Amino acid sequence: MNTAMLIAREEWRVLARNRAGLIASALLVLLILVSSFTSLERRSAIEADRERYQASVDTDFDAQPNRHPHRMVHYGQFVFRPIAPLAFFDAGVDSFTGNTIFLEGHRQNSANFAEARQSSLLLRFGQLTPAFVLQTLAPLLLIFLAFASVAREKERATLRLMLAQGVSGRSVIAGKLLGHGAIALAVGLPAFAVLVAFAANGAADGASALLMILGYGAWLLLWAALGVVVSALAARPRDALAILVGLWMVTVILLPRALPEAASAQSQLATKIETEIALHRDLLKIGDSHDPDDPYFNDFRDRVLARYGVATVEELPVQYAGLVSIEGERLTTQIYADAADRQIGSENEQNAFVHAFSALSPMIAIRQLSMALAGSDPAAHYDFLNQAESFRYDFVQQLNRMQAELLPSIEGDDPRISAANWQKVPRFSYEPANPLGRPADIIWPFAVLLGWIAALAGLAAFAARRIGRSAR
């Protein structure tokens, strides 16, 4: 057995006698298991509610009586976003953005302009999930286990004794890194086992689960290495502890919360009221589709009459009001889409600003990687909004076409079409985006984590040389 392995075994023996460290490690493992169980239960409950509500909404829509199609445009539909399989591990921004959107005519989904989304704090101190425990609490445990790993040997003069016996500084550092690296992976093992089990039974994509395990493995190894390196460079254990806790507070707590505030100040989002006012102004510019005397729609009427080769709207083979609704919906949808694009663009600017500092705070990198692979990041939410909006437009226009094409054959002052037509309207079916389809959101965080590990390896080599020189 080589020297490094002997030193690693000795480190494990010392830690095994550290009762406080054992209790803290056991509590963290228990916390990971409890958070996994509660997150899975919460996800199952939400999914069950979502399926029940979606079925109820669809049934109610189909059960509507004979009606004017435009009444159904305003009756609308609720659509619910299924929670991504791995979102139980990292809820990401789902709690802020919500999973329900009401779709109706003349308006884009209200979730686009929800008050909660006006905040820049999309990256926040989250709920109890395995990701939260691994990202925030596990590094603190690894610090308390590793801060004295080398500094203790200096303080007790056992390091000098080891060097006098011919042990090299490189072997000392390698043994300490090996010992604490194995401990770091053991701490994350329960969470990794949950991910493997979840992927093995087909509940989640295996590639995403594997990448998440690799990402969190790198994150935990980073903190174990940081603890050993700082301990090797510090003169006393208490100095190493102060430095490591300070680094944890800055990189895990301070920067991930201060940077979104700075991003918000740099690129402010419009409030809900400001957005509504701007939309109202834009809508006034195009006219009112419900006003048959509106100037824009007078021109539209002339174009329609020319296209059908008739002189009056009464001679049209279709209902003119239905054509007006189709055109009005097309115009208003474009305005709402432009506003949504501006909103998403501003939010992306904020997120890009924060992610630019991930090299200083690897917490930002692991969180971006975790949310992307879990399907709970802002990009996944935007994808849901886009699919919902695309469905809303098709659903409303189908009802508008029913109005234009079916009503002319129905007589009476209050024409209504058969309720059987509501069942021809398609239902929303969300197709989750593949996290691996956005490689930049995965490669860059991995590069940051590996860059930190490489930098720590360089510092470890420097510390090993310094220890070796101290023996001469």
GROMACS .gro file of C-alpha atoms in nm:
model
  472
    1MET     CA    1   0.000   0.000   0.000
    2ASN     CA    2   0.154   0.335  -0.099
    3THR     CA    3   0.217   0.621   0.139
    4ALA     CA    4  -0.072   0.834   0.017
    5MET     CA    5  -0.318   0.553   0.082
    6LEU     CA    6  -0.175   0.500   0.431
    7ILE     CA    7  -0.218   0.870   0.506
    8ALA     CA    8  -0.574   0.859   0.371
    9ARG     CA    9  -0.656   0.561   0.594
   10GLU     CA   10  -0.511   0.744   0.892
   11GLU     CA   11  -0.726   1.045   0.808
   12TRP     CA   12  -1.037   0.826   0.800
   13ARG     CA   13  -0.937   0.674   1.136
   14VAL     CA   14  -0.901   1.020   1.288
   15LEU     CA   15  -1.234   1.134   1.149
   16ALA     CA   16  -1.400   0.817   1.273
   17ARG     CA   17  -1.304   0.919   1.625
   18ASN     CA   18  -1.447   1.268   1.571
   19ARG     CA   19  -1.789   1.225   1.728
   20ALA     CA   20  -1.911   1.571   1.627
   21GLY     CA   21  -1.804   1.507   1.268
   22LEU     CA   22  -1.979   1.170   1.261
   23ILE     CA   23  -2.302   1.316   1.399
   24ALA     CA   24  -2.293   1.605   1.152
   25SER     CA   25  -2.226   1.366   0.861
   26ALA     CA   26  -2.509   1.137   0.971
   27LEU     CA   27  -2.747   1.433   0.999
   28LEU     CA   28  -2.654   1.554   0.653
   29VAL     CA   29  -2.709   1.210   0.501
   30LEU     CA   30  -3.042   1.189   0.684
   31LEU     CA   31  -3.131   1.534   0.552
   32ILE     CA   32  -3.055   1.424   0.196
   33LEU     CA   33  -3.277   1.118   0.233
   34VAL     CA   34  -3.561   1.315   0.397
   35SER     CA   35  -3.544   1.590   0.136
   36SER     CA   36  -3.547   1.329  -0.142
   37PHE     CA   37  -3.850   1.156   0.006
   38THR     CA   38  -4.045   1.476   0.072
   39SER     CA   39  -3.957   1.617  -0.271
   40LEU     CA   40  -4.077   1.300  -0.442
   41GLU     CA   41  -4.397   1.306  -0.239
   42ARG     CA   42  -4.453   1.672  -0.320
   43ARG     CA   43  -4.393   1.612  -0.688
   44SER     CA   44  -4.631   1.314  -0.690
   45ALA     CA   45  -4.901   1.518  -0.516
   46ILE     CA   46  -4.861   1.810  -0.756
   47GLU     CA   47  -4.868   1.580  -1.057
   48ALA     CA   48  -5.182   1.407  -0.929
   49ASP     CA   49  -5.350   1.744  -0.874
   50ARG     CA   50  -5.239   1.862  -1.217
   51GLU     CA   51  -5.380   1.557  -1.393
   52ARG     CA   52  -5.706   1.583  -1.198
   53TYR     CA   53  -5.749   1.953  -1.267
   54GLN     CA   54  -5.654   1.917  -1.634
   55ALA     CA   55  -5.906   1.636  -1.678
   56SER     CA   56  -6.171   1.843  -1.499
   57VAL     CA   57  -6.103   2.148  -1.714
   58ASP     CA   58  -6.114   1.944  -2.035
   59THR     CA   59  -6.439   1.777  -1.929
   60ASP     CA   60  -6.598   2.111  -1.845
   61PHE     CA   61  -6.491   2.254  -2.180
   62ASP     CA   62  -6.639   1.960  -2.370
   63ALA     CA   63  -6.959   1.984  -2.164
   64GLN     CA   64  -7.034   2.342  -2.264
   65PRO     CA   65  -7.377   2.377  -2.427
   66ASN     CA   66  -7.454   2.510  -2.774
   67ARG     CA   67  -7.291   2.851  -2.786
   68HIS     CA   68  -7.164   3.130  -3.001
   69PRO     CA   69  -6.796   3.039  -3.073
   70HIS     CA   70  -6.676   3.379  -2.952
   71ARG     CA   71  -6.825   3.301  -2.611
   72MET     CA   72  -6.596   2.997  -2.602
   73VAL     CA   73  -6.299   3.216  -2.698
   74HIS     CA   74  -6.354   3.408  -2.377
   75TYR     CA   75  -6.444   3.093  -2.181
   76GLY     CA   76  -6.086   2.986  -2.247
   77GLN     CA   77  -5.890   2.695  -2.114
   78PHE     CA   78  -5.657   2.628  -1.823
   79VAL     CA   79  -5.340   2.439  -1.909
   80PHE     CA   80  -5.104   2.283  -1.660
   81ARG     CA   81  -4.737   2.219  -1.707
   82PRO     CA   82  -4.619   1.870  -1.605
   83ILE     CA   83  -4.330   1.883  -1.360
   84ALA     CA   84  -4.005   1.752  -1.508
   85PRO     CA   85  -3.905   1.413  -1.363
   86LEU     CA   86  -3.582   1.542  -1.207
   87ALA     CA   87  -3.745   1.859  -1.074
   88PHE     CA   88  -3.796   1.675  -0.746
   89PHE     CA   89  -3.417   1.693  -0.705
   90ASP     CA   90  -3.394   2.062  -0.790
   91ALA     CA   91  -3.717   2.265  -0.802
   92GLY     CA   92  -3.531   2.556  -0.965
   93VAL     CA   93  -3.757   2.849  -1.051
   94ASP     CA   94  -4.077   2.643  -1.075
   95SER     CA   95  -4.203   2.769  -0.740
   96PHE     CA   96  -4.180   3.125  -0.862
   97THR     CA   97  -4.312   3.082  -1.211
   98GLY     CA   98  -4.597   2.842  -1.141
   99ASN     CA   99  -4.728   2.567  -1.365
  100THR     CA  100  -5.074   2.695  -1.460
  101ILE     CA  101  -5.179   2.933  -1.734
  102PHE     CA  102  -5.524   3.052  -1.832
  103LEU     CA  103  -5.558   3.081  -2.208
  104GLU     CA  104  -5.818   3.309  -2.364
  105GLY     CA  105  -5.873   3.521  -2.668
  106HIS     CA  106  -5.718   3.866  -2.718
  107ARG     CA  107  -5.465   3.811  -2.441
  108GLN     CA  108  -5.146   3.617  -2.402
  109ASN     CA  109  -5.113   3.393  -2.099
  110SER     CA  110  -5.108   3.593  -1.778
  111ALA     CA  111  -4.816   3.393  -1.636
  112ASN     CA  112  -4.587   3.586  -1.867
  113PHE     CA  113  -4.649   3.894  -1.658
  114ALA     CA  114  -4.697   3.739  -1.315
  115GLU     CA  115  -4.587   3.964  -1.032
  116ALA     CA  116  -4.350   3.701  -0.895
  117ARG     CA  117  -4.158   3.704  -1.220
  118GLN     CA  118  -4.092   4.076  -1.194
  119SER     CA  119  -3.836   3.995  -0.928
  120SER     CA  120  -3.476   3.946  -1.023
  121LEU     CA  121  -3.446   3.686  -0.751
  122LEU     CA  122  -3.514   3.393  -0.979
  123LEU     CA  123  -3.211   3.239  -0.819
  124ARG     CA  124  -3.303   3.223  -0.454
  125PHE     CA  125  -3.255   3.046  -0.125
  126GLY     CA  126  -3.471   2.754  -0.214
  127GLN     CA  127  -3.695   2.499  -0.053
  128LEU     CA  128  -3.565   2.180   0.106
  129THR     CA  129  -3.454   1.963  -0.183
  130PRO     CA  130  -3.154   1.732  -0.229
  131ALA     CA  131  -3.002   2.002  -0.449
  132PHE     CA  132  -3.029   2.261  -0.171
  133VAL     CA  133  -2.865   2.026   0.079
  134LEU     CA  134  -2.580   1.938  -0.157
  135GLN     CA  135  -2.527   2.294  -0.280
  136THR     CA  136  -2.546   2.479   0.051
  137LEU     CA  137  -2.501   2.250   0.352
  138ALA     CA  138  -2.268   1.978   0.223
  139PRO     CA  139  -1.980   2.224   0.157
  140LEU     CA  140  -2.009   2.348   0.515
  141LEU     CA  141  -1.978   1.991   0.646
  142LEU     CA  142  -1.677   1.921   0.424
  143ILE     CA  143  -1.513   2.239   0.554
  144PHE     CA  144  -1.551   2.129   0.916
  145LEU     CA  145  -1.412   1.786   0.832
  146ALA     CA  146  -1.111   1.909   0.632
  147PHE     CA  147  -1.004   2.241   0.784
  148ALA     CA  148  -0.761   2.075   1.028
  149SER     CA  149  -0.645   1.795   0.800
  150VAL     CA  150  -0.293   1.936   0.745
  151ALA     CA  151  -0.286   2.231   0.985
  152ARG     CA  152  -0.346   1.989   1.271
  153GLU     CA  153  -0.034   1.796   1.175
  154LYS     CA  154   0.163   2.120   1.177
  155GLU     CA  155   0.030   2.228   1.515
  156ARG     CA  156   0.105   1.892   1.677
  157ALA     CA  157   0.445   1.868   1.503
  158THR     CA  158   0.347   1.530   1.358
  159LEU     CA  159   0.399   1.671   1.009
  160ARG     CA  160   0.767   1.734   1.083
  161LEU     CA  161   0.792   1.381   1.219
  162MET     CA  162   0.639   1.237   0.903
  163LEU     CA  163   0.877   1.437   0.686
  164ALA     CA  164   1.171   1.324   0.897
  165GLN     CA  165   1.067   0.963   0.829
  166GLY     CA  166   1.099   1.026   0.458
  167VAL     CA  167   0.737   1.099   0.370
  168SER     CA  168   0.728   1.361   0.093
  169GLY     CA  169   0.508   1.668   0.099
  170ARG     CA  170   0.342   1.542  -0.217
  171SER     CA  171   0.246   1.216  -0.044
  172VAL     CA  172   0.104   1.407   0.252
  173ILE     CA  173  -0.117   1.628   0.035
  174ALA     CA  174  -0.215   1.340  -0.193
  175GLY     CA  175  -0.316   1.128   0.105
  176LYS     CA  176  -0.521   1.408   0.257
  177LEU     CA  177  -0.690   1.482  -0.077
  178LEU     CA  178  -0.763   1.113  -0.128
  179GLY     CA  179  -0.909   1.075   0.218
  180HIS     CA  180  -1.133   1.381   0.205
  181GLY     CA  181  -1.227   1.324  -0.159
  182ALA     CA  182  -1.361   0.982  -0.068
  183ILE     CA  183  -1.551   1.134   0.224
  184ALA     CA  184  -1.701   1.398  -0.003
  185LEU     CA  185  -1.829   1.135  -0.247
  186ALA     CA  186  -1.961   0.927   0.045
  187VAL     CA  187  -2.158   1.230   0.164
  188GLY     CA  188  -2.320   1.262  -0.177
  189LEU     CA  189  -2.373   0.888  -0.220
  190PRO     CA  190  -2.735   0.879  -0.089
  191ALA     CA  191  -2.837   1.149  -0.335
  192PHE     CA  192  -2.654   0.974  -0.616
  193ALA     CA  193  -2.828   0.647  -0.527
  194VAL     CA  194  -3.166   0.819  -0.547
  195LEU     CA  195  -3.083   0.957  -0.892
  196VAL     CA  196  -2.960   0.617  -1.015
  197ALA     CA  197  -3.273   0.444  -0.883
  198PHE     CA  198  -3.495   0.710  -1.041
  199ALA     CA  199  -3.323   0.671  -1.377
  200ALA     CA  200  -3.307   0.291  -1.356
  201ASN     CA  201  -3.686   0.255  -1.330
  202GLY     CA  202  -3.732   0.480  -1.633
  203ALA     CA  203  -3.875   0.774  -1.441
  204ALA     CA  204  -3.600   1.007  -1.564
  205ASP     CA  205  -3.353   1.033  -1.848
  206GLY     CA  206  -3.040   0.834  -1.766
  207ALA     CA  207  -2.800   1.076  -1.937
  208SER     CA  208  -2.936   1.374  -1.743
  209ALA     CA  209  -2.915   1.182  -1.414
  210LEU     CA  210  -2.557   1.074  -1.489
  211LEU     CA  211  -2.450   1.429  -1.574
  212MET     CA  212  -2.613   1.554  -1.256
  213ILE     CA  213  -2.420   1.295  -1.053
  214LEU     CA  214  -2.095   1.397  -1.224
  215GLY     CA  215  -2.170   1.765  -1.163
  216TYR     CA  216  -2.244   1.722  -0.794
  217GLY     CA  217  -1.947   1.485  -0.761
  218ALA     CA  218  -1.721   1.759  -0.898
  219TRP     CA  219  -1.887   2.015  -0.667
  220LEU     CA  220  -1.824   1.805  -0.354
  221LEU     CA  221  -1.468   1.716  -0.456
  222LEU     CA  222  -1.404   2.086  -0.511
  223TRP     CA  223  -1.492   2.168  -0.151
  224ALA     CA  224  -1.297   1.873  -0.012
  225ALA     CA  225  -0.990   1.983  -0.208
  226LEU     CA  226  -1.040   2.345  -0.102
  227GLY     CA  227  -1.051   2.238   0.263
  228VAL     CA  228  -0.726   2.040   0.235
  229VAL     CA  229  -0.541   2.307   0.036
  230VAL     CA  230  -0.637   2.591   0.271
  231SER     CA  231  -0.546   2.372   0.567
  232ALA     CA  232  -0.205   2.306   0.409
  233LEU     CA  233  -0.140   2.675   0.345
  234ALA     CA  234  -0.268   2.807   0.679
  235ALA     CA  235  -0.044   2.822   0.983
  236ARG     CA  236  -0.306   2.706   1.232
  237PRO     CA  237  -0.635   2.512   1.212
  238ARG     CA  238  -0.838   2.809   1.335
  239ASP     CA  239  -0.690   3.026   1.061
  240ALA     CA  240  -0.788   2.764   0.801
  241LEU     CA  241  -1.140   2.743   0.945
  242ALA     CA  242  -1.186   3.120   0.936
  243ILE     CA  243  -1.069   3.138   0.574
  244LEU     CA  244  -1.286   2.846   0.461
  245VAL     CA  245  -1.602   2.971   0.633
  246GLY     CA  246  -1.539   3.312   0.481
  247LEU     CA  247  -1.505   3.159   0.135
  248TRP     CA  248  -1.826   2.961   0.190
  249MET     CA  249  -2.016   3.271   0.296
  250VAL     CA  250  -1.893   3.474   0.000
  251THR     CA  251  -1.923   3.212  -0.277
  252VAL     CA  252  -2.229   3.019  -0.157
  253ILE     CA  253  -2.436   3.280   0.027
  254LEU     CA  254  -2.332   3.634  -0.065
  255LEU     CA  255  -2.247   3.635  -0.437
  256PRO     CA  256  -2.540   3.417  -0.559
  257ARG     CA  257  -2.779   3.659  -0.386
  258ALA     CA  258  -2.603   3.991  -0.439
  259LEU     CA  259  -2.539   3.939  -0.810
  260PRO     CA  260  -2.909   3.908  -0.907
  261GLU     CA  261  -2.971   4.235  -0.725
  262ALA     CA  262  -2.688   4.397  -0.919
  263ALA     CA  263  -2.829   4.251  -1.241
  264SER     CA  264  -3.172   4.389  -1.153
  265ALA     CA  265  -3.026   4.736  -1.102
  266GLN     CA  266  -2.838   4.714  -1.431
  267SER     CA  267  -3.130   4.587  -1.639
  268GLN     CA  268  -3.460   4.668  -1.475
  269LEU     CA  269  -3.774   4.478  -1.566
  270ALA     CA  270  -4.098   4.657  -1.638
  271THR     CA  271  -4.357   4.617  -1.364
  272LYS     CA  272  -4.689   4.452  -1.437
  273ILE     CA  273  -4.868   4.787  -1.449
  274GLU     CA  274  -4.607   4.938  -1.682
  275THR     CA  275  -4.634   4.635  -1.909
  276GLU     CA  276  -5.013   4.652  -1.919
  277ILE     CA  277  -5.007   5.026  -1.999
  278ALA     CA  278  -4.756   4.974  -2.282
  279LEU     CA  279  -4.963   4.690  -2.423
  280HIS     CA  280  -5.281   4.897  -2.405
  281ARG     CA  281  -5.113   5.178  -2.600
  282ASP     CA  282  -4.993   4.936  -2.868
  283LEU     CA  283  -5.338   4.780  -2.894
  284LEU     CA  284  -5.501   5.121  -2.939
  285LYS     CA  285  -5.273   5.187  -3.236
  286ILE     CA  286  -5.405   4.891  -3.435
  287GLY     CA  287  -5.771   4.958  -3.363
  288ASP     CA  288  -6.053   4.761  -3.206
  289SER     CA  289  -6.148   4.434  -3.368
  290HIS     CA  290  -6.488   4.455  -3.195
  291ASP     CA  291  -6.559   4.795  -3.355
  292PRO     CA  292  -6.689   4.747  -3.711
  293ASP     CA  293  -6.622   5.117  -3.788
  294ASP     CA  294  -6.259   5.113  -3.684
  295PRO     CA  295  -6.036   5.269  -3.959
  296TYR     CA  296  -5.796   4.977  -3.978
  297PHE     CA  297  -6.074   4.724  -3.994
  298ASN     CA  298  -6.254   4.934  -4.257
  299ASP     CA  299  -5.951   4.877  -4.479
  300PHE     CA  300  -5.955   4.515  -4.379
  301ARG     CA  301  -6.323   4.495  -4.478
  302ASP     CA  302  -6.245   4.637  -4.822
  303ARG     CA  303  -5.973   4.378  -4.874
  304VAL     CA  304  -6.210   4.099  -4.769
  305LEU     CA  305  -6.483   4.217  -5.005
  306ALA     CA  306  -6.231   4.235  -5.290
  307ARG     CA  307  -6.102   3.886  -5.213
  308TYR     CA  308  -6.452   3.734  -5.220
  309GLY     CA  309  -6.566   3.952  -5.512
  310VAL     CA  310  -6.874   4.093  -5.338
  311ALA     CA  311  -6.993   4.446  -5.262
  312THR     CA  312  -7.123   4.413  -4.905
  313VAL     CA  313  -7.047   4.202  -4.601
  314GLU     CA  314  -7.401   4.059  -4.618
  315GLU     CA  315  -7.309   3.896  -4.950
  316LEU     CA  316  -7.009   3.716  -4.802
  317PRO     CA  317  -7.034   3.334  -4.781
  318VAL     CA  318  -6.877   3.357  -4.435
  319GLN     CA  319  -6.955   3.567  -4.132
  320TYR     CA  320  -6.760   3.893  -4.152
  321ALA     CA  321  -6.739   3.930  -3.772
  322GLY     CA  322  -6.561   3.597  -3.760
  323LEU     CA  323  -6.302   3.718  -4.012
  324VAL     CA  324  -6.257   4.034  -3.804
  325SER     CA  325  -6.194   3.817  -3.497
  326ILE     CA  326  -5.933   3.616  -3.687
  327GLU     CA  327  -5.753   3.930  -3.802
  328GLY     CA  328  -5.780   4.097  -3.460
  329GLU     CA  329  -5.638   3.791  -3.289
  330ARG     CA  330  -5.347   3.783  -3.532
  331LEU     CA  331  -5.261   4.146  -3.460
  332THR     CA  332  -5.300   4.135  -3.082
  333THR     CA  333  -5.103   3.811  -3.061
  334GLN     CA  334  -4.807   3.971  -3.237
  335ILE     CA  335  -4.812   4.263  -2.992
  336TYR     CA  336  -4.823   4.033  -2.690
  337ALA     CA  337  -4.551   3.813  -2.842
  338ASP     CA  338  -4.324   4.115  -2.893
  339ALA     CA  339  -4.383   4.224  -2.532
  340ALA     CA  340  -4.309   3.872  -2.407
  341ASP     CA  341  -3.990   3.856  -2.613
  342ARG     CA  342  -3.874   4.186  -2.462
  343GLN     CA  343  -3.952   4.059  -2.113
  344ILE     CA  344  -3.770   3.731  -2.168
  345GLY     CA  345  -3.479   3.918  -2.328
  346SER     CA  346  -3.444   4.138  -2.018
  347GLU     CA  347  -3.458   3.836  -1.788
  348ASN     CA  348  -3.198   3.658  -2.000
  349GLU     CA  349  -2.972   3.964  -1.974
  350GLN     CA  350  -3.001   3.947  -1.596
  351ASN     CA  351  -2.926   3.576  -1.588
  352ALA     CA  352  -2.632   3.619  -1.826
  353PHE     CA  353  -2.491   3.889  -1.599
  354VAL     CA  354  -2.511   3.655  -1.299
  355HIS     CA  355  -2.368   3.357  -1.487
  356ALA     CA  356  -2.073   3.568  -1.603
  357PHE     CA  357  -1.953   3.564  -1.241
  358SER     CA  358  -1.980   3.187  -1.204
  359ALA     CA  359  -1.600   3.164  -1.230
  360LEU     CA  360  -1.586   3.354  -0.899
  361SER     CA  361  -1.868   3.160  -0.739
  362PRO     CA  362  -1.887   2.794  -0.846
  363MET     CA  363  -2.221   2.786  -0.661
  364ILE     CA  364  -2.370   2.974  -0.956
  365ALA     CA  365  -2.226   2.716  -1.195
  366ILE     CA  366  -2.354   2.409  -1.008
  367ARG     CA  367  -2.695   2.569  -0.967
  368GLN     CA  368  -2.719   2.652  -1.337
  369LEU     CA  369  -2.612   2.297  -1.425
  370SER     CA  370  -2.852   2.140  -1.175
  371MET     CA  371  -3.155   2.342  -1.285
  372ALA     CA  372  -3.082   2.284  -1.654
  373LEU     CA  373  -3.056   1.907  -1.612
  374ALA     CA  374  -3.361   1.899  -1.382
  375GLY     CA  375  -3.570   2.089  -1.637
  376SER     CA  376  -3.656   2.357  -1.382
  377ASP     CA  377  -3.450   2.649  -1.511
  378PRO     CA  378  -3.586   2.966  -1.674
  379ALA     CA  379  -3.524   2.822  -2.023
  380ALA     CA  380  -3.757   2.529  -1.950
  381HIS     CA  381  -4.022   2.770  -1.825
  382TYR     CA  382  -3.992   2.986  -2.136
  383ASP     CA  383  -4.031   2.674  -2.349
  384PHE     CA  384  -4.357   2.596  -2.168
  385LEU     CA  385  -4.480   2.952  -2.221
  386ASN     CA  386  -4.401   2.936  -2.591
  387GLN     CA  387  -4.579   2.604  -2.637
  388ALA     CA  388  -4.880   2.728  -2.439
  389GLU     CA  389  -4.896   3.048  -2.643
  390SER     CA  390  -4.870   2.857  -2.971
  391PHE     CA  391  -5.156   2.633  -2.857
  392ARG     CA  392  -5.361   2.932  -2.739
  393TYR     CA  393  -5.334   3.102  -3.078
  394ASP     CA  394  -5.435   2.788  -3.270
  395PHE     CA  395  -5.721   2.717  -3.027
  396VAL     CA  396  -5.862   3.069  -3.049
  397GLN     CA  397  -5.827   3.087  -3.427
  398GLN     CA  398  -6.004   2.751  -3.465
  399LEU     CA  399  -6.301   2.891  -3.272
  400ASN     CA  400  -6.288   3.209  -3.479
  401ARG     CA  401  -6.298   3.003  -3.799
  402MET     CA  402  -6.600   2.815  -3.660
  403GLN     CA  403  -6.766   3.151  -3.611
  404ALA     CA  404  -6.686   3.263  -3.965
  405GLU     CA  405  -6.774   2.939  -4.142
  406LEU     CA  406  -7.055   2.779  -3.938
  407LEU     CA  407  -7.269   3.069  -3.817
  408PRO     CA  408  -7.391   3.191  -4.163
  409SER     CA  409  -7.594   2.871  -4.200
  410ILE     CA  410  -7.767   2.919  -3.865
  411GLU     CA  411  -8.070   3.142  -3.845
  412GLY     CA  412  -8.203   3.340  -3.551
  413ASP     CA  413  -8.114   3.643  -3.342
  414ASP     CA  414  -7.886   3.439  -3.116
  415PRO     CA  415  -7.707   3.193  -3.345
  416ARG     CA  416  -7.521   2.914  -3.174
  417ILE     CA  417  -7.327   2.619  -3.305
  418SER     CA  418  -7.352   2.263  -3.178
  419ALA     CA  419  -7.175   2.166  -2.859
  420ALA     CA  420  -7.025   1.872  -3.050
  421ASN     CA  421  -6.780   2.119  -3.206
  422TRP     CA  422  -6.608   2.183  -2.870
  423GLN     CA  423  -6.481   1.826  -2.875
  424LYS     CA  424  -6.304   1.897  -3.206
  425VAL     CA  425  -6.086   2.156  -3.038
  426PRO     CA  426  -5.747   1.996  -2.958
  427ARG     CA  427  -5.618   1.977  -2.602
  428PHE     CA  428  -5.286   2.107  -2.482
  429SER     CA  429  -5.007   1.852  -2.469
  430TYR     CA  430  -4.674   1.977  -2.340
  431GLU     CA  431  -4.358   1.831  -2.492
  432PRO     CA  432  -4.074   1.882  -2.241
  433ALA     CA  433  -3.756   2.027  -2.386
  434ASN     CA  434  -3.450   1.803  -2.384
  435PRO     CA  435  -3.195   1.955  -2.140
  436LEU     CA  436  -2.915   1.804  -2.348
  437GLY     CA  437  -3.041   2.009  -2.644
  438ARG     CA  438  -2.885   2.317  -2.483
  439PRO     CA  439  -2.519   2.209  -2.451
  440ALA     CA  440  -2.395   2.558  -2.360
  441ASP     CA  441  -2.601   2.546  -2.038
  442ILE     CA  442  -2.420   2.226  -1.943
  443ILE     CA  443  -2.068   2.262  -2.082
  444TRP     CA  444  -1.993   2.601  -1.926
  445PRO     CA  445  -2.086   2.501  -1.567
  446PHE     CA  446  -1.879   2.184  -1.603
  447ALA     CA  447  -1.589   2.393  -1.733
  448VAL     CA  448  -1.616   2.623  -1.430
  449LEU     CA  449  -1.619   2.335  -1.182
  450LEU     CA  450  -1.329   2.158  -1.353
  451GLY     CA  451  -1.141   2.488  -1.374
  452TRP     CA  452  -1.174   2.530  -0.997
  453ILE     CA  453  -1.054   2.175  -0.940
  454ALA     CA  454  -0.758   2.232  -1.172
  455ALA     CA  455  -0.670   2.554  -0.991
  456LEU     CA  456  -0.690   2.376  -0.656
  457ALA     CA  457  -0.468   2.101  -0.793
  458GLY     CA  458  -0.211   2.366  -0.878
  459LEU     CA  459  -0.236   2.513  -0.527
  460ALA     CA  460  -0.207   2.164  -0.380
  461ALA     CA  461   0.116   2.110  -0.574
  462PHE     CA  462   0.246   2.443  -0.445
  463ALA     CA  463   0.152   2.350  -0.087
  464ALA     CA  464   0.323   2.011  -0.126
  465ARG     CA  465   0.645   2.176  -0.242
  466ARG     CA  466   0.632   2.420   0.048
  467ILE     CA  467   0.585   2.138   0.295
  468GLY     CA  468   0.873   1.948   0.134
  469ARG     CA  469   1.101   2.253   0.163
  470SER     CA  470   1.013   2.291   0.531
  471ALA     CA  471   1.173   1.951   0.598
  472ARG     CA  472   1.514   2.062   0.470
   0.00000   0.00000   0.00000
